[in-house]
Amino acid sequence: MEQDFPSSPLGLYIHIPFCLSRCGYCSFFSVPYRNSVLNEYVDYLEKEKFLFLNQLNRPLATIYFGGGTPSLLKAEQIRHILSGLNILPEAEITLEINPLQITQTYLQALKTTPINRLSIGLQSMNQEELNFLERHHKPEQIQDKIALCRQFDYENLSLDLIYGLPNSSLQTLQGTVEKYLELKPEHISCYLLTLDADCKLAKEKNNLPNEEIQAEQYAFLCNYLEKEGYIHYEISNFALPGYTSQHNLRYWHNDDYLALGASSAGWISPIRYQNPADLNFYYQSVKIGETFPQKEELSQQRIIQDYLMMGLRLKEGIDLDEFYNRFQVKLTELYGERIFKLQQIGMLNLTEHNLALTEKALFVSNSVIGDLIL
């Protein structure tokens, strides 16, 4: 029996796991790039897309090509993947792009696709830091790369920045941020370097700055970027007015989004699902027509926990009226005692209409949110 789904707008995440080389800090599922393998993968993406089209006919408000290195896709492949989808005219469509692939030829081809937002994996403007991260672009190349994006009318650019690197200081971080601001991006995402046990740079974990220095760097970023007119709208994300990431807001609002591709994870309430993190297993699941190969139907309690875990990442926090309308219960009835305890130690702000993390709670948000919901 086919499941009935609502007709409200939907997000779509498309995972492209291929990389020219694997960055030393990366622990995500990735596959060495070969053109023939990528072509086969795109064929399976299209087959998977049509499996979902049989079940869902909802308009798409956001689409995000993530990876991996999605900019390894040819423009023709992007057009094929997006063909036949019910995309809203105003939809935000993002492509993660490696700075080295920002060329006149590629952008000219990309303009034949609906892509209207580029998320650029810059990470740093310090050559020593780029060497450590095993990123192959040069800081001196970037200004021309951004100018080329503007030349092709890309007016919604997001830059990634990694902080908390070995030997970094507030001075080196300020140097990088100043160079970022010279590029005038609409959006900046700032991520603390974490080295999981299975990444190549795991042995460098003991050389990372201590938590106090990491917190100082985070506070510096928040203050500096806000002073320069960026809205700090989510723990790691800063945007000029009107340029928040609409796709990522779907995650933080716990709104529905589909996911296509190996290892991708989606959420169609109340079902959370994930595709296999293995090309052959992924291909097999598509061949037999499985749309939710690894799925879990969440209880109301789990859905509420996820809603709080994601929503409290936003600076605006949780709208209490919206929470009640969605779940038919008051948030304070469920978690009033824990909220009070976290208020007492300065980690939560509770008003008549809103629950949010305090400024000092942002850097330790995972711990605070865990204390609230677990």
Coordinates of C-alpha atoms in Angstrom, one line a residue:
M1 CA 0.0 0.0 0.0
E2 CA 1.3 3.5 -0.9
Q3 CA 1.7 5.8 2.1
D4 CA -0.2 9.1 2.0
F5 CA 2.0 12.2 2.3
P6 CA 1.0 15.8 2.8
S7 CA 1.3 18.3 -0.1
S8 CA 3.3 20.9 1.7
P9 CA 6.7 21.9 0.2
L10 CA 9.6 19.6 0.7
G11 CA 13.4 19.8 0.7
L12 CA 15.7 17.6 -1.3
Y13 CA 19.2 16.6 -0.5
I14 CA 21.3 14.9 -3.2
H15 CA 24.6 13.2 -2.1
I16 CA 27.5 13.0 -4.5
P17 CA 30.2 11.0 -2.6
F18 CA 33.0 11.3 -5.1
C19 CA 36.3 13.2 -4.3
L20 CA 39.4 13.8 -6.3
S21 CA 41.3 13.3 -3.1
R22 CA 40.2 12.8 0.5
C23 CA 40.8 15.7 2.9
G24 CA 42.7 14.6 6.0
Y25 CA 40.0 15.8 8.4
C26 CA 37.1 14.1 6.6
S27 CA 35.4 11.1 8.1
F28 CA 32.3 11.1 5.8
F29 CA 31.6 8.4 3.3
S30 CA 33.4 9.2 0.1
V31 CA 34.6 7.4 -3.0
P32 CA 37.6 8.1 -5.2
Y33 CA 36.5 9.9 -8.4
R34 CA 36.4 8.0 -11.7
N35 CA 34.3 9.4 -14.5
S36 CA 32.8 6.0 -15.4
V37 CA 31.8 5.3 -11.8
L38 CA 30.3 8.8 -11.4
N39 CA 28.3 8.3 -14.6
E40 CA 26.9 4.9 -13.3
Y41 CA 26.1 6.6 -10.0
V42 CA 24.1 9.3 -11.7
D43 CA 22.1 6.7 -13.5
Y44 CA 21.1 5.2 -10.2
L45 CA 20.3 8.6 -8.7
E46 CA 17.8 9.1 -11.6
K47 CA 16.3 5.7 -11.0
E48 CA 16.0 6.4 -7.2
K49 CA 14.4 9.8 -8.1
F50 CA 11.7 8.1 -10.0
L51 CA 11.0 5.6 -7.2
F52 CA 10.2 8.6 -5.0
L53 CA 8.2 10.4 -7.7
N54 CA 5.8 7.5 -7.7
Q55 CA 5.1 8.2 -4.0
L56 CA 5.6 11.9 -3.6
N57 CA 4.3 14.7 -5.7
R58 CA 5.1 17.6 -3.4
P59 CA 6.6 20.9 -4.5
L60 CA 10.3 21.3 -3.8
A61 CA 11.2 24.5 -1.9
T62 CA 15.0 23.7 -1.5
I63 CA 17.5 21.4 -3.2
Y64 CA 21.0 20.8 -2.0
F65 CA 23.8 19.0 -3.8
G66 CA 26.3 17.9 -1.1
G67 CA 29.2 15.6 -0.9
G68 CA 31.9 14.6 -1.4
T69 CA 32.5 17.0 -4.3
P70 CA 29.2 17.6 -6.1
S71 CA 31.0 20.0 -8.5
L72 CA 32.4 16.9 -10.2
L73 CA 29.0 16.7 -11.8
K74 CA 28.7 18.0 -15.3
A75 CA 26.0 20.6 -16.0
E76 CA 24.2 18.1 -18.2
Q77 CA 24.1 15.6 -15.3
I78 CA 22.7 18.2 -12.9
R79 CA 20.0 19.1 -15.5
H80 CA 19.1 15.4 -15.8
I81 CA 18.9 14.8 -12.1
L82 CA 16.6 17.8 -11.6
S83 CA 14.4 17.1 -14.7
G84 CA 10.8 16.0 -13.9
L85 CA 10.9 17.4 -10.4
N86 CA 8.2 19.8 -9.1
I87 CA 10.5 22.7 -8.3
L88 CA 9.0 25.9 -7.0
P89 CA 9.9 29.0 -9.1
E90 CA 11.6 30.6 -6.0
A91 CA 13.3 27.5 -4.9
E92 CA 16.8 27.8 -3.4
I93 CA 19.1 25.3 -5.2
T94 CA 22.6 24.9 -3.8
L95 CA 25.7 23.3 -5.1
E96 CA 28.8 22.6 -2.9
I97 CA 31.8 23.5 -5.1
N98 CA 35.5 23.0 -4.7
P99 CA 37.4 26.3 -5.3
L100 CA 39.6 24.7 -7.8
Q101 CA 36.6 23.9 -10.0
I102 CA 35.5 27.5 -10.2
T103 CA 36.5 28.2 -13.8
Q104 CA 34.9 30.2 -16.6
T105 CA 34.2 27.0 -18.5
Y106 CA 32.4 25.3 -15.5
L107 CA 30.4 28.3 -14.4
Q108 CA 29.3 29.0 -18.0
A109 CA 28.0 25.4 -18.2
L110 CA 26.5 25.7 -14.7
K111 CA 24.4 28.7 -15.8
T112 CA 22.4 26.3 -18.0
T113 CA 21.2 24.6 -14.8
P114 CA 18.8 26.0 -12.1
I115 CA 21.6 26.2 -9.5
N116 CA 21.3 29.6 -7.8
R117 CA 23.5 29.3 -4.7
L118 CA 27.1 28.1 -4.4
S119 CA 28.6 26.8 -1.2
I120 CA 32.4 27.1 -1.6
G121 CA 34.6 24.8 0.4
L122 CA 37.2 27.5 1.2
Q123 CA 38.0 26.5 4.9
S124 CA 40.8 29.0 5.4
M125 CA 42.7 31.8 3.8
N126 CA 46.0 30.8 5.5
Q127 CA 48.3 28.7 3.4
E128 CA 49.7 26.7 6.3
E129 CA 46.2 25.8 7.5
L130 CA 45.2 24.8 4.0
N131 CA 48.3 22.5 3.8
F132 CA 47.4 21.0 7.1
L133 CA 43.8 20.4 6.0
E134 CA 45.1 18.9 2.7
R135 CA 43.2 21.5 0.7
H136 CA 44.8 22.2 -2.7
H137 CA 43.7 25.7 -3.6
K138 CA 45.8 28.8 -2.8
P139 CA 44.6 31.9 -0.9
E140 CA 45.8 34.2 -3.7
Q141 CA 43.5 32.4 -6.2
I142 CA 40.3 33.0 -4.3
Q143 CA 39.6 36.7 -5.1
D144 CA 39.6 36.0 -8.8
K145 CA 37.4 32.9 -8.2
I146 CA 34.8 34.9 -6.4
A147 CA 34.9 37.6 -9.0
L148 CA 34.3 35.0 -11.6
C149 CA 31.2 33.8 -9.7
R150 CA 29.9 37.4 -9.6
Q151 CA 30.6 37.7 -13.3
F152 CA 28.2 34.8 -13.9
D153 CA 25.6 36.5 -11.7
Y154 CA 25.9 34.2 -8.7
E155 CA 24.6 36.5 -6.0
N156 CA 24.2 34.0 -3.2
L157 CA 27.6 32.7 -2.1
S158 CA 28.4 30.8 1.1
L159 CA 32.0 30.3 2.3
D160 CA 33.0 27.5 4.8
L161 CA 35.6 28.4 7.5
I162 CA 37.2 26.0 9.9
Y163 CA 38.6 27.2 13.2
G164 CA 40.3 25.5 16.1
L165 CA 43.3 24.4 14.0
P166 CA 46.7 23.4 15.4
N167 CA 48.9 26.5 16.0
S168 CA 46.0 28.8 15.3
S169 CA 45.5 32.0 17.4
L170 CA 43.1 34.9 17.5
Q171 CA 45.6 36.8 15.3
T172 CA 45.7 34.1 12.6
L173 CA 41.9 33.7 12.7
Q174 CA 41.4 37.5 12.4
G175 CA 43.7 37.5 9.4
T176 CA 41.5 34.8 7.7
V177 CA 38.2 36.5 8.6
E178 CA 39.4 39.8 7.3
K179 CA 40.2 38.1 4.0
Y180 CA 36.8 36.4 3.9
L181 CA 35.1 39.7 4.4
E182 CA 37.0 41.3 1.5
L183 CA 35.3 38.7 -0.6
K184 CA 31.8 40.0 0.5
P185 CA 30.1 36.6 0.7
E186 CA 26.3 36.5 1.6
H187 CA 26.8 33.7 4.0
I188 CA 29.6 32.2 6.1
S189 CA 29.6 28.8 7.9
C190 CA 32.1 28.4 10.7
Y191 CA 32.9 24.9 11.9
L192 CA 35.1 23.8 14.7
L193 CA 37.7 21.3 13.5
T194 CA 37.0 17.8 15.0
L195 CA 39.2 14.8 14.1
D196 CA 37.3 11.5 14.3
A197 CA 39.3 8.3 14.9
D198 CA 38.9 7.1 11.3
C199 CA 40.2 10.3 9.6
K200 CA 43.8 10.6 8.3
L201 CA 44.6 13.4 10.6
A202 CA 43.4 11.6 13.8
K203 CA 46.9 11.5 15.1
E204 CA 46.9 15.3 15.3
K205 CA 44.1 15.4 17.8
N206 CA 46.4 16.1 20.7
N207 CA 47.8 19.1 18.8
L208 CA 44.4 20.9 18.6
P209 CA 43.9 24.0 20.8
N210 CA 42.3 23.3 24.2
E211 CA 38.6 23.9 24.8
E212 CA 39.2 27.3 26.3
I213 CA 41.1 28.6 23.2
Q214 CA 38.4 27.0 20.9
A215 CA 35.7 28.9 22.9
E216 CA 37.7 32.1 22.6
Q217 CA 38.0 31.6 18.8
Y218 CA 34.3 30.9 18.5
A219 CA 33.4 34.0 20.5
F220 CA 35.7 36.1 18.4
L221 CA 34.0 34.9 15.2
C222 CA 30.6 35.6 16.5
N223 CA 31.5 39.1 17.7
Y224 CA 33.5 40.0 14.6
L225 CA 31.0 38.8 12.0
E226 CA 28.0 40.4 13.8
K227 CA 29.9 43.7 14.0
E228 CA 30.3 43.4 10.2
G229 CA 26.6 43.1 9.6
Y230 CA 26.2 39.3 9.5
I231 CA 23.2 37.9 11.4
H232 CA 24.3 35.0 13.7
Y233 CA 21.1 32.9 13.0
E234 CA 22.4 29.4 13.9
I235 CA 25.2 28.1 16.1
S236 CA 27.6 27.8 13.1
N237 CA 26.0 30.0 10.5
F238 CA 26.1 33.7 9.7
A239 CA 24.2 35.5 6.9
L240 CA 23.6 39.0 5.5
P241 CA 19.9 39.9 5.8
G242 CA 17.9 37.9 3.4
Y243 CA 20.5 35.2 2.8
T244 CA 20.0 32.5 5.5
S245 CA 20.3 29.0 4.1
Q246 CA 16.7 28.0 3.4
H247 CA 17.6 24.3 2.9
N248 CA 19.4 24.1 6.3
L249 CA 16.5 25.9 7.9
R250 CA 14.4 22.9 7.0
Y251 CA 16.7 20.7 9.1
W252 CA 16.6 23.1 12.0
H253 CA 12.8 23.4 11.8
N254 CA 12.5 19.6 11.5
D255 CA 10.6 20.0 8.3
D256 CA 10.3 17.2 5.8
Y257 CA 13.2 16.6 3.3
L258 CA 13.9 13.7 0.9
A259 CA 17.5 12.4 0.4
L260 CA 18.9 10.7 -2.7
G261 CA 22.2 9.0 -3.0
A262 CA 24.4 6.6 -1.1
S263 CA 24.7 7.3 2.7
S264 CA 22.2 10.2 2.4
A265 CA 19.6 10.5 5.2
G266 CA 16.1 11.9 4.9
W267 CA 13.1 12.8 7.1
I268 CA 9.5 12.4 6.0
S269 CA 7.6 12.6 9.3
P270 CA 7.4 10.2 11.2
I271 CA 10.0 8.3 9.1
R272 CA 13.7 8.9 9.4
Y273 CA 15.7 6.9 6.9
Q274 CA 19.2 6.4 5.5
N275 CA 20.5 4.9 2.3
P276 CA 23.4 2.4 2.5
A277 CA 26.9 4.0 2.8
D278 CA 28.2 1.6 0.1
L279 CA 27.8 2.0 -3.6
N280 CA 26.9 -1.7 -4.3
F281 CA 24.4 -1.9 -1.5
Y282 CA 22.9 1.4 -2.6
Y283 CA 22.6 0.2 -6.2
Q284 CA 21.0 -3.0 -5.0
S285 CA 18.4 -1.2 -2.9
V286 CA 17.5 1.0 -5.9
K287 CA 17.3 -2.1 -8.2
I288 CA 14.7 -3.7 -6.0
G289 CA 12.7 -0.5 -5.6
E290 CA 13.3 0.2 -1.9
T291 CA 12.6 3.9 -1.1
F292 CA 13.4 3.7 2.6
P293 CA 16.0 0.9 2.9
Q294 CA 17.0 1.7 6.5
K295 CA 14.1 3.4 8.2
E296 CA 12.8 4.0 11.6
E297 CA 9.3 5.3 12.5
L298 CA 9.8 7.7 15.4
S299 CA 7.6 7.9 18.4
Q300 CA 6.0 11.3 19.4
Q301 CA 8.6 11.6 22.1
R302 CA 11.5 11.0 19.7
I303 CA 10.1 13.5 17.3
I304 CA 9.8 16.1 20.0
Q305 CA 13.4 15.4 21.1
D306 CA 14.7 15.8 17.6
Y307 CA 12.6 19.0 17.2
L308 CA 14.2 20.5 20.3
M309 CA 17.7 19.3 19.4
M310 CA 17.6 20.9 16.0
G311 CA 15.5 24.0 16.8
L312 CA 17.7 25.1 19.7
R313 CA 20.6 25.4 17.3
L314 CA 18.8 28.5 16.0
K315 CA 19.5 31.8 17.8
E316 CA 15.8 32.5 17.8
G317 CA 15.3 29.1 19.5
I318 CA 11.9 27.4 19.9
D319 CA 8.6 29.2 19.4
L320 CA 6.4 27.9 22.2
D321 CA 3.2 28.6 20.4
E322 CA 4.4 26.8 17.3
F323 CA 5.6 23.9 19.5
Y324 CA 2.1 23.6 21.0
N325 CA 0.4 23.8 17.6
R326 CA 2.6 21.0 16.3
F327 CA 2.5 18.7 19.3
Q328 CA -0.7 19.7 21.2
V329 CA 1.3 19.9 24.5
K330 CA 3.1 22.7 26.2
L331 CA 6.9 22.5 26.2
T332 CA 7.1 23.6 29.8
E333 CA 4.8 20.7 30.8
L334 CA 7.2 18.2 29.3
Y335 CA 10.5 19.8 30.4
G336 CA 9.7 22.5 32.9
E337 CA 11.9 21.2 35.7
R338 CA 15.0 20.8 33.4
I339 CA 14.4 24.1 31.8
F340 CA 14.4 25.8 35.2
K341 CA 17.6 24.1 36.2
L342 CA 19.3 25.2 33.0
Q343 CA 18.0 28.7 33.5
Q344 CA 19.5 28.8 36.9
I345 CA 23.0 28.2 35.6
G346 CA 22.6 30.7 32.7
M347 CA 22.2 28.2 29.8
L348 CA 18.6 28.8 28.7
N349 CA 16.4 31.9 28.2
L350 CA 12.7 31.3 28.7
T351 CA 10.2 34.0 27.8
E352 CA 6.4 33.9 27.4
H353 CA 6.8 32.9 23.7
N354 CA 10.3 31.5 23.3
L355 CA 13.0 29.1 24.6
A356 CA 16.5 29.7 23.4
L357 CA 20.1 29.0 24.3
T358 CA 22.0 31.9 26.0
E359 CA 25.1 33.3 24.4
K360 CA 27.4 31.4 26.8
A361 CA 25.6 28.1 26.0
L362 CA 26.2 28.3 22.2
F363 CA 29.7 26.8 22.2
V364 CA 28.6 24.0 24.5
S365 CA 25.2 23.5 22.9
N366 CA 25.4 19.8 22.5
S367 CA 25.9 19.3 26.2
V368 CA 23.2 21.8 27.2
I369 CA 20.6 20.3 24.7
G370 CA 21.5 16.8 25.9
D371 CA 20.9 17.8 29.5
L372 CA 17.5 19.1 28.5
I373 CA 16.2 16.2 26.4
L374 CA 18.0 13.1 27.4

